Coordinates of C-alpha atoms in Angstrom, one line a residue:
X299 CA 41.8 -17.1 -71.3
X300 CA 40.3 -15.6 -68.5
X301 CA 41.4 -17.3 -66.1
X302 CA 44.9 -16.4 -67.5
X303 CA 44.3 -12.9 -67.1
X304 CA 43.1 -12.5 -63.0
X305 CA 46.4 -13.9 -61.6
X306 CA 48.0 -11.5 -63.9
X307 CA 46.2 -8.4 -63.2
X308 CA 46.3 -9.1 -59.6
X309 CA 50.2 -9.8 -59.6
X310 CA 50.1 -6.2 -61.3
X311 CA 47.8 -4.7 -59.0
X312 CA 50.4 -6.2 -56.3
X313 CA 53.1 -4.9 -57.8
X314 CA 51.7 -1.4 -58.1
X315 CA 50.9 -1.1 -54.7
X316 CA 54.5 -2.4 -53.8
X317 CA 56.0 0.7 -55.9
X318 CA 53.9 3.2 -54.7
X319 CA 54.8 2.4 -51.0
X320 CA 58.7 2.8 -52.3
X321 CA 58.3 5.8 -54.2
X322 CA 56.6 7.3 -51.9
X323 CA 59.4 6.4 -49.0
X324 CA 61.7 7.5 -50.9
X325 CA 60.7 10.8 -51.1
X326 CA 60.2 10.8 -47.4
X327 CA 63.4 9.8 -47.3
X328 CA 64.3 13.4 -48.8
X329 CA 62.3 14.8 -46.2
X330 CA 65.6 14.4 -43.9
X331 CA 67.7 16.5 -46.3
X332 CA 64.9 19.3 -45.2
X333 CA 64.8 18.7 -41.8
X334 CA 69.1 18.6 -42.0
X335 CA 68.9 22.3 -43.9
X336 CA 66.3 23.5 -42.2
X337 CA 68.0 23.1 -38.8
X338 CA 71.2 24.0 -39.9
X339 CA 70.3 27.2 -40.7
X340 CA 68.2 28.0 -38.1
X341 CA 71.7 26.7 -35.6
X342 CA 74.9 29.1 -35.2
X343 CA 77.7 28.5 -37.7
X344 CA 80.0 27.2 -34.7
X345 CA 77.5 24.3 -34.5
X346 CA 76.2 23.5 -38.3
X347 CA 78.3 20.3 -38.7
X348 CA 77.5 18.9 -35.3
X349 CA 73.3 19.5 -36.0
X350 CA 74.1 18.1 -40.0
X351 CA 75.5 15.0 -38.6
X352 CA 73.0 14.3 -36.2
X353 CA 70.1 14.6 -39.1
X354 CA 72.1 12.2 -41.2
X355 CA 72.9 9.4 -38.6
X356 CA 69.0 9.7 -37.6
X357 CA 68.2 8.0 -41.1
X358 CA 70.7 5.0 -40.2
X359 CA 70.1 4.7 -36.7
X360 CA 66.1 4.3 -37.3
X361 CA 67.4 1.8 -40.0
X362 CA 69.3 -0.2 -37.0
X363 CA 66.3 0.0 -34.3
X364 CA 63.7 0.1 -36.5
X365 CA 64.6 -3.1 -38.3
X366 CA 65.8 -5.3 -35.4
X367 CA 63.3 -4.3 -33.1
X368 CA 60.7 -1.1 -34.3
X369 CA 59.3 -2.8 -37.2
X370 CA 58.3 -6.3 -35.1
X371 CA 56.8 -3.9 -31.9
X372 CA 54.8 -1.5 -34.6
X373 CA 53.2 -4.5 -36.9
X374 CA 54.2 -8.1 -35.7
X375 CA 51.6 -10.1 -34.0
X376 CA 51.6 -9.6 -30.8
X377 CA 49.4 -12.4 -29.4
X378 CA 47.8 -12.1 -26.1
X379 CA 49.3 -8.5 -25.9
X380 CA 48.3 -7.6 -29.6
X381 CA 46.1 -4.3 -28.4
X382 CA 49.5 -2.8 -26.8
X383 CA 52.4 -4.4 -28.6
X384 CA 53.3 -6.5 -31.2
X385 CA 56.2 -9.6 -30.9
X386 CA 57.3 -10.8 -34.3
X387 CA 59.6 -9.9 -37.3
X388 CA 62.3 -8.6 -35.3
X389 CA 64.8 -7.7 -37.7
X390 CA 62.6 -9.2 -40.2
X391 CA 62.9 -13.2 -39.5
X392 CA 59.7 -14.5 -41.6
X393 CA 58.1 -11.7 -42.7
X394 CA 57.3 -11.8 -46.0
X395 CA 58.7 -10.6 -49.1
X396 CA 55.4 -8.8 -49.9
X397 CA 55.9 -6.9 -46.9
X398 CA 59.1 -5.4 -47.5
X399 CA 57.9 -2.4 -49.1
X400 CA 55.6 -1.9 -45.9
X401 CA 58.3 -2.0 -43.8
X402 CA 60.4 0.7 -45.5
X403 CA 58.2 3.2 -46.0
X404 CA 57.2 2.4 -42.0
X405 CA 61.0 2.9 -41.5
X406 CA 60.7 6.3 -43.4
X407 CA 58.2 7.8 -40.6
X408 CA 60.3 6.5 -37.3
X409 CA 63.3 8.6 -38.7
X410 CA 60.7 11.5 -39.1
X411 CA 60.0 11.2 -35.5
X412 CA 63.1 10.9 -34.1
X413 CA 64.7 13.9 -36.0
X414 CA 61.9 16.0 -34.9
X415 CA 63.3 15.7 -31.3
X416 CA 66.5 17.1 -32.5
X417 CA 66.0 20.5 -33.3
X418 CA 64.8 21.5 -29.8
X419 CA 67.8 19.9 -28.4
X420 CA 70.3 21.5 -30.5
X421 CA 73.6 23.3 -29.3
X422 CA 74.1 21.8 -26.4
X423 CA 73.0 18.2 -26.5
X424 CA 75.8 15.0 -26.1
X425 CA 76.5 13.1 -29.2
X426 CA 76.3 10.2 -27.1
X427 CA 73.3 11.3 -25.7
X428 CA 71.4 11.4 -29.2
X429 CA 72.2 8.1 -29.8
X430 CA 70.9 6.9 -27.0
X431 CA 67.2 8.7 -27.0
X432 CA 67.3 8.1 -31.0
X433 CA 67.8 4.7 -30.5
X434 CA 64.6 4.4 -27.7
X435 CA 62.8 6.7 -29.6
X436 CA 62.6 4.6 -33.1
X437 CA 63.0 1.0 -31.6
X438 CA 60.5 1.1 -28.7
X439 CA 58.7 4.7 -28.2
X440 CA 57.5 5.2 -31.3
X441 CA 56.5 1.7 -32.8
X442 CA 54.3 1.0 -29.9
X443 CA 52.3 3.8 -30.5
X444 CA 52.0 2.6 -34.2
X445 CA 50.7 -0.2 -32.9
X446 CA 48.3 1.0 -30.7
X447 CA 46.8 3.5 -33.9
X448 CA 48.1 1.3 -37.2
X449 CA 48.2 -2.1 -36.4
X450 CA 44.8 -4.3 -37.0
X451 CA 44.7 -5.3 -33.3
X452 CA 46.0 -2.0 -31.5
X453 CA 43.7 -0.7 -28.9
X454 CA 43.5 2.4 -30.4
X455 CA 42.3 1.1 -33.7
X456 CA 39.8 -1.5 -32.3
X457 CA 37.8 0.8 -30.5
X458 CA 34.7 0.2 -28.8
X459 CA 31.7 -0.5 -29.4
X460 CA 28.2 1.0 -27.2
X461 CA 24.9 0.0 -26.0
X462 CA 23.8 3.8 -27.2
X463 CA 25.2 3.5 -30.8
X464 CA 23.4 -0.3 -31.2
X465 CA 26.9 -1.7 -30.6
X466 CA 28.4 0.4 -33.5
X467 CA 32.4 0.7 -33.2
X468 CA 33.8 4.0 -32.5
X469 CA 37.8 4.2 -33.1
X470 CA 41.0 6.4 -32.7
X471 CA 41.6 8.3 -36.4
X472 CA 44.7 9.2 -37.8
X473 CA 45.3 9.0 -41.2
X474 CA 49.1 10.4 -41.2
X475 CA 49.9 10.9 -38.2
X476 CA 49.4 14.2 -36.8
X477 CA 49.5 12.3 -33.3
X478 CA 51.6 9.0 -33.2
X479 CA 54.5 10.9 -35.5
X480 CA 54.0 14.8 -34.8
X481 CA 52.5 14.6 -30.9
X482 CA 55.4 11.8 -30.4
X483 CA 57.8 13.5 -31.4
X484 CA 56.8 16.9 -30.1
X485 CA 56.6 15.6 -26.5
X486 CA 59.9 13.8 -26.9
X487 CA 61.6 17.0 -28.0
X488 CA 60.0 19.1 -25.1
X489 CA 60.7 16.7 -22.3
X490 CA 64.6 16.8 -24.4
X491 CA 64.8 20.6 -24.3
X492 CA 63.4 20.7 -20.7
X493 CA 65.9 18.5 -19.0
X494 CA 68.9 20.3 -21.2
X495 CA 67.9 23.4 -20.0
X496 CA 68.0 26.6 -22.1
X497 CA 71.4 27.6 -24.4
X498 CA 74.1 29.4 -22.8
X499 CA 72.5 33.3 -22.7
X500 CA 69.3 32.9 -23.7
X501 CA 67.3 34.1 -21.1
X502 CA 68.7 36.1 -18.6
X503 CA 66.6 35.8 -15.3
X504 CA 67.6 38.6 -12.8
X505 CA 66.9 41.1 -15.8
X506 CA 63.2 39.1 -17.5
X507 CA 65.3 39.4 -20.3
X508 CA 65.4 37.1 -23.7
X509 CA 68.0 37.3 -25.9
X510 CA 68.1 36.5 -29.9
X511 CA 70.3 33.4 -30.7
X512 CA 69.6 33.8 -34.5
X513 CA 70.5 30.8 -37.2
X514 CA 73.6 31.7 -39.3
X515 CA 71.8 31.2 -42.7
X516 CA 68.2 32.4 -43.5
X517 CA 68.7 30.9 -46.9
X518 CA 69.7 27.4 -45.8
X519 CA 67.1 27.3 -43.2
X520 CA 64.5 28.2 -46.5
X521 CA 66.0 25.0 -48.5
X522 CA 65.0 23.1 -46.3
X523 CA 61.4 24.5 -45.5
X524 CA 61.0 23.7 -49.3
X525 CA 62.3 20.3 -49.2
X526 CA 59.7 19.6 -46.3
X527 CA 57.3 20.8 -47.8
X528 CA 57.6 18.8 -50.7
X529 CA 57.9 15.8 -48.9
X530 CA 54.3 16.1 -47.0
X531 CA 52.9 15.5 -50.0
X532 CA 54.3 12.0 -49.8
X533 CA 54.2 11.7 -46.0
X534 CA 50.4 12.1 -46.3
X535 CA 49.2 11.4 -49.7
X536 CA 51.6 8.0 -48.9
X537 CA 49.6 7.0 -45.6
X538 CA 47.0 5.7 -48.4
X539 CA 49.1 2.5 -48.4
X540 CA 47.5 1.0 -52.1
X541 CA 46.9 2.7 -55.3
X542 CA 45.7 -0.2 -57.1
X543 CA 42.2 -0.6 -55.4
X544 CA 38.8 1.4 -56.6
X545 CA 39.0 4.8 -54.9
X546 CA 42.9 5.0 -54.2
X547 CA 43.6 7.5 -56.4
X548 CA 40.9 9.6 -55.2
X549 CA 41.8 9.3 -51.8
X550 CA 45.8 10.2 -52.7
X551 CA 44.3 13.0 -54.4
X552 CA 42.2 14.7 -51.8
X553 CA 45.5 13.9 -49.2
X554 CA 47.5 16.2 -51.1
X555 CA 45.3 18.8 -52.0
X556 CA 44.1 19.0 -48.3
X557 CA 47.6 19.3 -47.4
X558 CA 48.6 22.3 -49.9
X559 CA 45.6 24.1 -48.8
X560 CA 46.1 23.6 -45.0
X561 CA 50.2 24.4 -45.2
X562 CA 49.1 27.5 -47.3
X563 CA 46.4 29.3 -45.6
X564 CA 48.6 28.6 -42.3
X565 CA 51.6 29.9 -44.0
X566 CA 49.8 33.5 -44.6
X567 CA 48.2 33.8 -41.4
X568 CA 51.3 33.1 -39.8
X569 CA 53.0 35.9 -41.7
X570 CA 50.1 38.0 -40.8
X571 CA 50.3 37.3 -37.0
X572 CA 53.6 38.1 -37.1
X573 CA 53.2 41.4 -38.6
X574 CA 51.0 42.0 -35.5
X575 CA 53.6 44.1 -32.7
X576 CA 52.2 42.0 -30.1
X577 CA 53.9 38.7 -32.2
X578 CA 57.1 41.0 -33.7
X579 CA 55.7 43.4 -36.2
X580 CA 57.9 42.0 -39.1
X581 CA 57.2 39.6 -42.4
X582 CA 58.9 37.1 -40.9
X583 CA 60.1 33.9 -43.3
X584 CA 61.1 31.7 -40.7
X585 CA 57.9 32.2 -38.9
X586 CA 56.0 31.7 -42.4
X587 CA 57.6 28.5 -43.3
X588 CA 57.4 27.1 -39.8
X589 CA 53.7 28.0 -39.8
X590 CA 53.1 26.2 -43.0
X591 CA 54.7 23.2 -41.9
X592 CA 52.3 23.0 -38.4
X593 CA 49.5 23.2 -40.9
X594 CA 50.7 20.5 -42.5
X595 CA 50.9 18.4 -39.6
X596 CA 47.6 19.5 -38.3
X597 CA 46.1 18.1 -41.9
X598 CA 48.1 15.1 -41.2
X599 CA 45.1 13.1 -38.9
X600 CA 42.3 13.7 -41.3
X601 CA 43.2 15.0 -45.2
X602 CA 41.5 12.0 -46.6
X603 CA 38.5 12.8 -45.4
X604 CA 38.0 16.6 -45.2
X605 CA 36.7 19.1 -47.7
X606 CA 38.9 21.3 -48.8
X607 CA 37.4 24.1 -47.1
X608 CA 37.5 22.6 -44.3
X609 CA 41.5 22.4 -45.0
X610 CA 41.4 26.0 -44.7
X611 CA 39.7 26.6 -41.7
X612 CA 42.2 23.5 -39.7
X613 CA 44.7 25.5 -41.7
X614 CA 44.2 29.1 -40.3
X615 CA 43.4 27.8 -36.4
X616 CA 47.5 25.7 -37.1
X617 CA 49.1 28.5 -37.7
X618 CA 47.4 30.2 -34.4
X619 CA 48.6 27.0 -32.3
X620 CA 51.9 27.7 -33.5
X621 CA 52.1 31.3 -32.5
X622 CA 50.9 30.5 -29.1
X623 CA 52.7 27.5 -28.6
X624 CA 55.6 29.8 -29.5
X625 CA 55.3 32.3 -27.4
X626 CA 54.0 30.2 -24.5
X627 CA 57.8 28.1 -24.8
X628 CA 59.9 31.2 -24.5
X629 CA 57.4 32.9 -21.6
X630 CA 58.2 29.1 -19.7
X631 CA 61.7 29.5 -20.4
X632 CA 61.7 26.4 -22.4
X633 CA 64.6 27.2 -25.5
X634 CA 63.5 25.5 -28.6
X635 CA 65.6 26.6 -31.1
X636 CA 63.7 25.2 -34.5
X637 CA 60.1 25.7 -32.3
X638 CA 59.7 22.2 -32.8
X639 CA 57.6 21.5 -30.1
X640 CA 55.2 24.8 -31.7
X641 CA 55.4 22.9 -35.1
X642 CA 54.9 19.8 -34.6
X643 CA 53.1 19.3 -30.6
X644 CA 51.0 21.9 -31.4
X645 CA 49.8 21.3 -34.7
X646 CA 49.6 17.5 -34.3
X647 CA 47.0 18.1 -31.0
X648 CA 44.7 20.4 -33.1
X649 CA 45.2 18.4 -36.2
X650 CA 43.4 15.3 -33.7
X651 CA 40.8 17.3 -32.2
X652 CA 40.3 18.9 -35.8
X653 CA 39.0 15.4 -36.9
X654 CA 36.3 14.8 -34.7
X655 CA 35.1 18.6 -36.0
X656 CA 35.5 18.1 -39.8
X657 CA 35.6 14.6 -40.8
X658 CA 33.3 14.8 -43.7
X659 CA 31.2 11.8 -43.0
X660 CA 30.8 11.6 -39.3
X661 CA 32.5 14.8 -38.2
X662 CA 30.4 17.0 -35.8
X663 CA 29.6 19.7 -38.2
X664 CA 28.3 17.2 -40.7
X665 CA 26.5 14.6 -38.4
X666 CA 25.6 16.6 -34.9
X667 CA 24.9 12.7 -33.6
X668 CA 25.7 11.1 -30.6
X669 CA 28.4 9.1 -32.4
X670 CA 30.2 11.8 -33.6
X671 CA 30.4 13.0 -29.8
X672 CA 31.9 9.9 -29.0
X673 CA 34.4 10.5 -31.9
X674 CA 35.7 13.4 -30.5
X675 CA 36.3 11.4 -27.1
X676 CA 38.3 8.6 -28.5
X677 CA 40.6 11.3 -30.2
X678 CA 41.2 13.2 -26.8
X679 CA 41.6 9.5 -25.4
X680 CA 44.0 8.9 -27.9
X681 CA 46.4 12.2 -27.8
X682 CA 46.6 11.6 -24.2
X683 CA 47.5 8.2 -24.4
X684 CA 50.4 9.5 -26.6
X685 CA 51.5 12.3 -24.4
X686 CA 51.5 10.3 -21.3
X687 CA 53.3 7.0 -22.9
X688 CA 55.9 9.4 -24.8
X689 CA 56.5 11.7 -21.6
X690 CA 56.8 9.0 -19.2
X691 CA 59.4 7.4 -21.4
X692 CA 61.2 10.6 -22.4
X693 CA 62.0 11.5 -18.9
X694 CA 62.9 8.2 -18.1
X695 CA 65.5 8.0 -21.4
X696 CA 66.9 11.9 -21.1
X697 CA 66.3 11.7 -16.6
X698 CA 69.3 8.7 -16.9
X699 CA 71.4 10.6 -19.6
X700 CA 71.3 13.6 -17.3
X701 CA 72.3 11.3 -14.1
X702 CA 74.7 10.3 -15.7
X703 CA 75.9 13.8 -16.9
X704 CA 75.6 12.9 -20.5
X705 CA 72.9 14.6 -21.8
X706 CA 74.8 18.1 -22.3
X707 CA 77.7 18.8 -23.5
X708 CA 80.2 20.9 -21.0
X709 CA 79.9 24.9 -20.6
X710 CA 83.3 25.3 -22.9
X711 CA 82.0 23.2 -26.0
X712 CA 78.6 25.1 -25.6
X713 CA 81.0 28.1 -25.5
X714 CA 82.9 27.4 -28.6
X715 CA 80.7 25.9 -30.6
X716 CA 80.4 21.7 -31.1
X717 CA 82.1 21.6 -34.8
X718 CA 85.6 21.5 -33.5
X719 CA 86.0 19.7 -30.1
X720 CA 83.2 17.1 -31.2
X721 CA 83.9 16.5 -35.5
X722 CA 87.3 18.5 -36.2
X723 CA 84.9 19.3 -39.0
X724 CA 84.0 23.2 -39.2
X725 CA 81.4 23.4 -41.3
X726 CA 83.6 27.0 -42.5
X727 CA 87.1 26.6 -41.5
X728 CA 88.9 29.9 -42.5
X729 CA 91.5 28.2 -43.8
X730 CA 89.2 27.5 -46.7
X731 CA 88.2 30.8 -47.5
X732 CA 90.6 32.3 -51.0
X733 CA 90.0 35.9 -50.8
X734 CA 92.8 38.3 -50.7
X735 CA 92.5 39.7 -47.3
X736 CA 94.3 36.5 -45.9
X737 CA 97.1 36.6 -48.3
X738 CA 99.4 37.0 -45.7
X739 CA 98.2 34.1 -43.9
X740 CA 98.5 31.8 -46.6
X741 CA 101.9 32.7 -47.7
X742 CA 102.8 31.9 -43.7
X743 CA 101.3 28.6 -43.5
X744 CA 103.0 27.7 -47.0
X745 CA 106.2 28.5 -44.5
X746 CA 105.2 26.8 -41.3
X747 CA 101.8 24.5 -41.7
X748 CA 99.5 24.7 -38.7
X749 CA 96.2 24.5 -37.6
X750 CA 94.1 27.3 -37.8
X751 CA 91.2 27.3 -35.4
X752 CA 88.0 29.8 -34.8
X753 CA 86.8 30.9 -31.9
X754 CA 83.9 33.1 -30.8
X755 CA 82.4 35.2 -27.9
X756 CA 79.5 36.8 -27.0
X757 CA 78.8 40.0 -27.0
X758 CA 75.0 40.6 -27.3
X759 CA 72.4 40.3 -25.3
X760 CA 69.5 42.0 -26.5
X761 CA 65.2 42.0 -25.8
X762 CA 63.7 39.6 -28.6
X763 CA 60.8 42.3 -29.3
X764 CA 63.2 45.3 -29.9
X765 CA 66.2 43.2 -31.9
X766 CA 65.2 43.7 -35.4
X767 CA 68.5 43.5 -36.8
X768 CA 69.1 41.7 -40.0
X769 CA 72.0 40.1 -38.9
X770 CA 72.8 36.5 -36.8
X771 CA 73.5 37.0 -33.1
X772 CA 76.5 39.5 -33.1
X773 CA 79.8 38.0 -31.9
X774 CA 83.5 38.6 -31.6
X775 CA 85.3 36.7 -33.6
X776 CA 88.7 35.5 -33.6
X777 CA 91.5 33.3 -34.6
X778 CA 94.3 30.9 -32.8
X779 CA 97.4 29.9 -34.7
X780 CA 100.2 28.0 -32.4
X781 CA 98.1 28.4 -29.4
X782 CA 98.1 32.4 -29.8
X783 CA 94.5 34.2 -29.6
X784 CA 92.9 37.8 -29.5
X785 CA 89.1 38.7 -29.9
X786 CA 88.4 41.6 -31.9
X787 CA 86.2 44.4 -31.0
X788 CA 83.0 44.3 -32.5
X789 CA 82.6 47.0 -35.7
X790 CA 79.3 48.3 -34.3
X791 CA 76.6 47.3 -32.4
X792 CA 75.0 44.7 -34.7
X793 CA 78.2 44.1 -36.5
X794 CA 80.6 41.1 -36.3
X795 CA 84.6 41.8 -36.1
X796 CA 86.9 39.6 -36.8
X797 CA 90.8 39.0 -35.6
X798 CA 93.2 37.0 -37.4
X799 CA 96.6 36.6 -34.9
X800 CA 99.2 34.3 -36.3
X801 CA 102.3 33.5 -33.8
X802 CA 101.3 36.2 -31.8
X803 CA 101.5 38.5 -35.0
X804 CA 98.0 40.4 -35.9
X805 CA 97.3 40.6 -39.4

């Protein structure tokens, strides 16, 4: 009889562990939805469709690379070149069933790191040009790196062992990935947003001028800050792997409490440090949810091991990171858009150096030995490993797009926005719109159907520390029937005007 009962329990151990792994993809999964709102909002109208489809194709082009090439580089066996790479289950030939369930919710962390890298490229990047990087980015770029930190034989995860410690290893650490997702993908997007250049007007050089581009929809932009929030919880209570072995649960546990704490004390000194008129003197809710979100990454390398005060504290120096990173990227005249080099660069560097500092069993301010020392070297070895392999390969990928002169879309695209020339997809045609004021419109494309189109032009140009306004960028706004156009005249200085001209008739 008991015999009977061990192959069973340990089929339904098996099984558990196999659920878990999906459940928890899938809500990482979800986590795209909140990178998709969050950007979207944070993006002009013009351009909302062009960023939304970019954040959906990342899902299904990390599903292409990742399963004919990422999964086999991140966890195959590599052989001879194990520490660095590995060389089998390209798109999946003989790995096992039981592995399935690995490899998705592997899958579900390349798309995280590629759609990190668009954000800071938004506006003005090709559609061509994001396939291309995505495809490098979650087929070769980023599995390496898993390797290196996640496989059994990666370099990063063998460590070394010393004389001084009595031949006692000493490893890389990083639970969920504050560097080989957050540091990956930060780097990728500021090597991206470097070789773009800047949007069309925001900075003005002769005058040491910034100007405002502000997102079109504060409330779309917060959507998405609370999907991504939800979905750490998975992305790092997740990186656990098993929840059928002694201790699992307790682990999961202290992942995601570490992780609410972090994101929360960063989220209120964030809001704090904006409040400051050095940072903008406002309570800022893009700034709060961005900061919450870099304290969730920082957490990232080390929640199953910290205390939760120490949470706090890795939590409070993130959302300091973030600020400086911030302000650093618009002083270097580097336009990031969704600060996603801030978020995720900066918080995923602290959140490895954190580790060495307030890992709760051989962290510096618990063991003060010679080991712990060499901890915090083999985290600094690690993040620039990272930086270096990710940067090198960035400026290779977006240095050929931009020979090539298709990495940025043309000046008149930029101009106009990307939802019409790219999708024919305005993501708020006015066509659409049912209110009375464009009666008359109607009643003349009952008579002679056309296309109506919606243009815009920019009239503001304004120093980021006195624009306080509560409005999006202002712009003249105006509309083409049969070829015919005329911009209107803003309202008022923060105001937004709009012209509707149909066969050279204004209405």
């Amino acid at each position: 009889m008991i015999i009977a009962v061990v192959p069973r329990l340990t089929t339904i151990e098996n099984n558990l562990d196999i659920l878990f792994l999906i459940i928890m993809g899938m809500c990482i999964v979800f986590m795209q939805c909140g990178f998709a709102f969050l950007e979207a909002g944070a993006v002009r109208s013009k351009n909302t469709t062009n960023i939304l489809i970019k954040n959906v194709m990342d899902l299904f082009i990390s599903g292409v690379s990742y399963w004919l090439f990422g999964f086999a580089f991140a966890f195959g066996d590599g052989g001879e070149a194990d520490k660095f790479i590995g060389l089998k289950y390209f798109a999946s030939h003989s790995l096992p069933h039981r592995q399935y369930a690995m490899f998705f919710f592997q899958f579900t962390f390349a798309a995280t790191a590629s759609t990190i890298v668009s954000g800071a490229v938004a506006e003005r990047c090709e559609f061509v040009a994001y396939f291309v990087y995505s495809v490098f980015i979650t087929g070769f770029i980023y599995p390496v790196v898993t390797h290196w930190a996640w496989s059994s034989g990666g370099w990063l995860t063998v460590g070394d062992s010393y004389a001084a410690l009595n031949n006692e290893v000493v490893a890389y650490q990083d639970f969920a990935g504050s560097g080989v997702v957050h540091v990956l993908g930060g780097i990728a997007a500021l090597i991206g947003a470097i070789m773009l250049g800047p949007r069309l007007g925001r900075f003005h050089r002769s005058s040491n001028t910034v100007a405002t581009i502000r997102g079109h929809s504060v409330p779309i932009a917060a959507l998405g800050g609370f999907i991504l929030f939800f979905g750490f919880l998975a992305f790092n209570g997740g990186s656990q792997l098993t929840i059928s072995n002694s201790g699992d649960g307790e682990a999961l546990a202290r992942a995601v409490v570490n992780t609410v704490i972090s994101g929360s004390f960063a989220a209120f000194m964030s809001l704090i440090l904006n409040r400051l008129r050095v940072f903008g003197n406002t309570w800022s809710l893009l700034v709060t949810i961005n900061g919450a979100l870099t304290g969730m990454v920082a957490i990232c390398a080390g929640c199953n091991v910290y205390e939760p005060y120490a949470a706090c504290v890795v939590g409070l120096i993130a959302a300091i990171v973030f600020r400086t990173y911030s302000v650093l990227m618009v002083k270097l005249g580097i336009d990031d858009p969704l600060d996603a080099v801030a978020v995720h660069f900066g918080g995923g560097s602290w959140g490895l150096i954190a580790v060495a500092f307030f890992d709760s069993k051989e962290g510096i301010l618990y063991a003060g030995n010679l080991k712990s020392g060499y901890k915090l070297g083999w985290q600094c070895i690690g993040l620039a490993a990272i930086v270096a392999w990710t940067a090198s390969l960035s400026c290779l990928v977006f240095g050929l797009l931009r020979c090539f002169k298709i990495l940025r879309v043309p000046q008149e695209e930029e101009e106009k926005g990307l939802d019409i020339p790219k999708h024919n997809e305005p993501a708020y045609p006015v066509e659409a719109y049912g209110h009375g004021h464009i009666e008359r419109l109607i009643q003349i494309l009952e008579n002679n159907p056309t296309v109506v189109t919606q243009g815009f032009a920019n009239m503001a140009f304004e120093r980021e520390i006195t624009d306080k306004g509560p409005y999006e960028n202002p712009e003249s706004r105006h509309v083409v029937v049969n070829g015919s156009s005329e911009k209107a005249k803003p309202i008022n200085k923060s105001g937004n005007g709009i012209t509707i001209t149909v066969n050279n008739t204004k209405l």
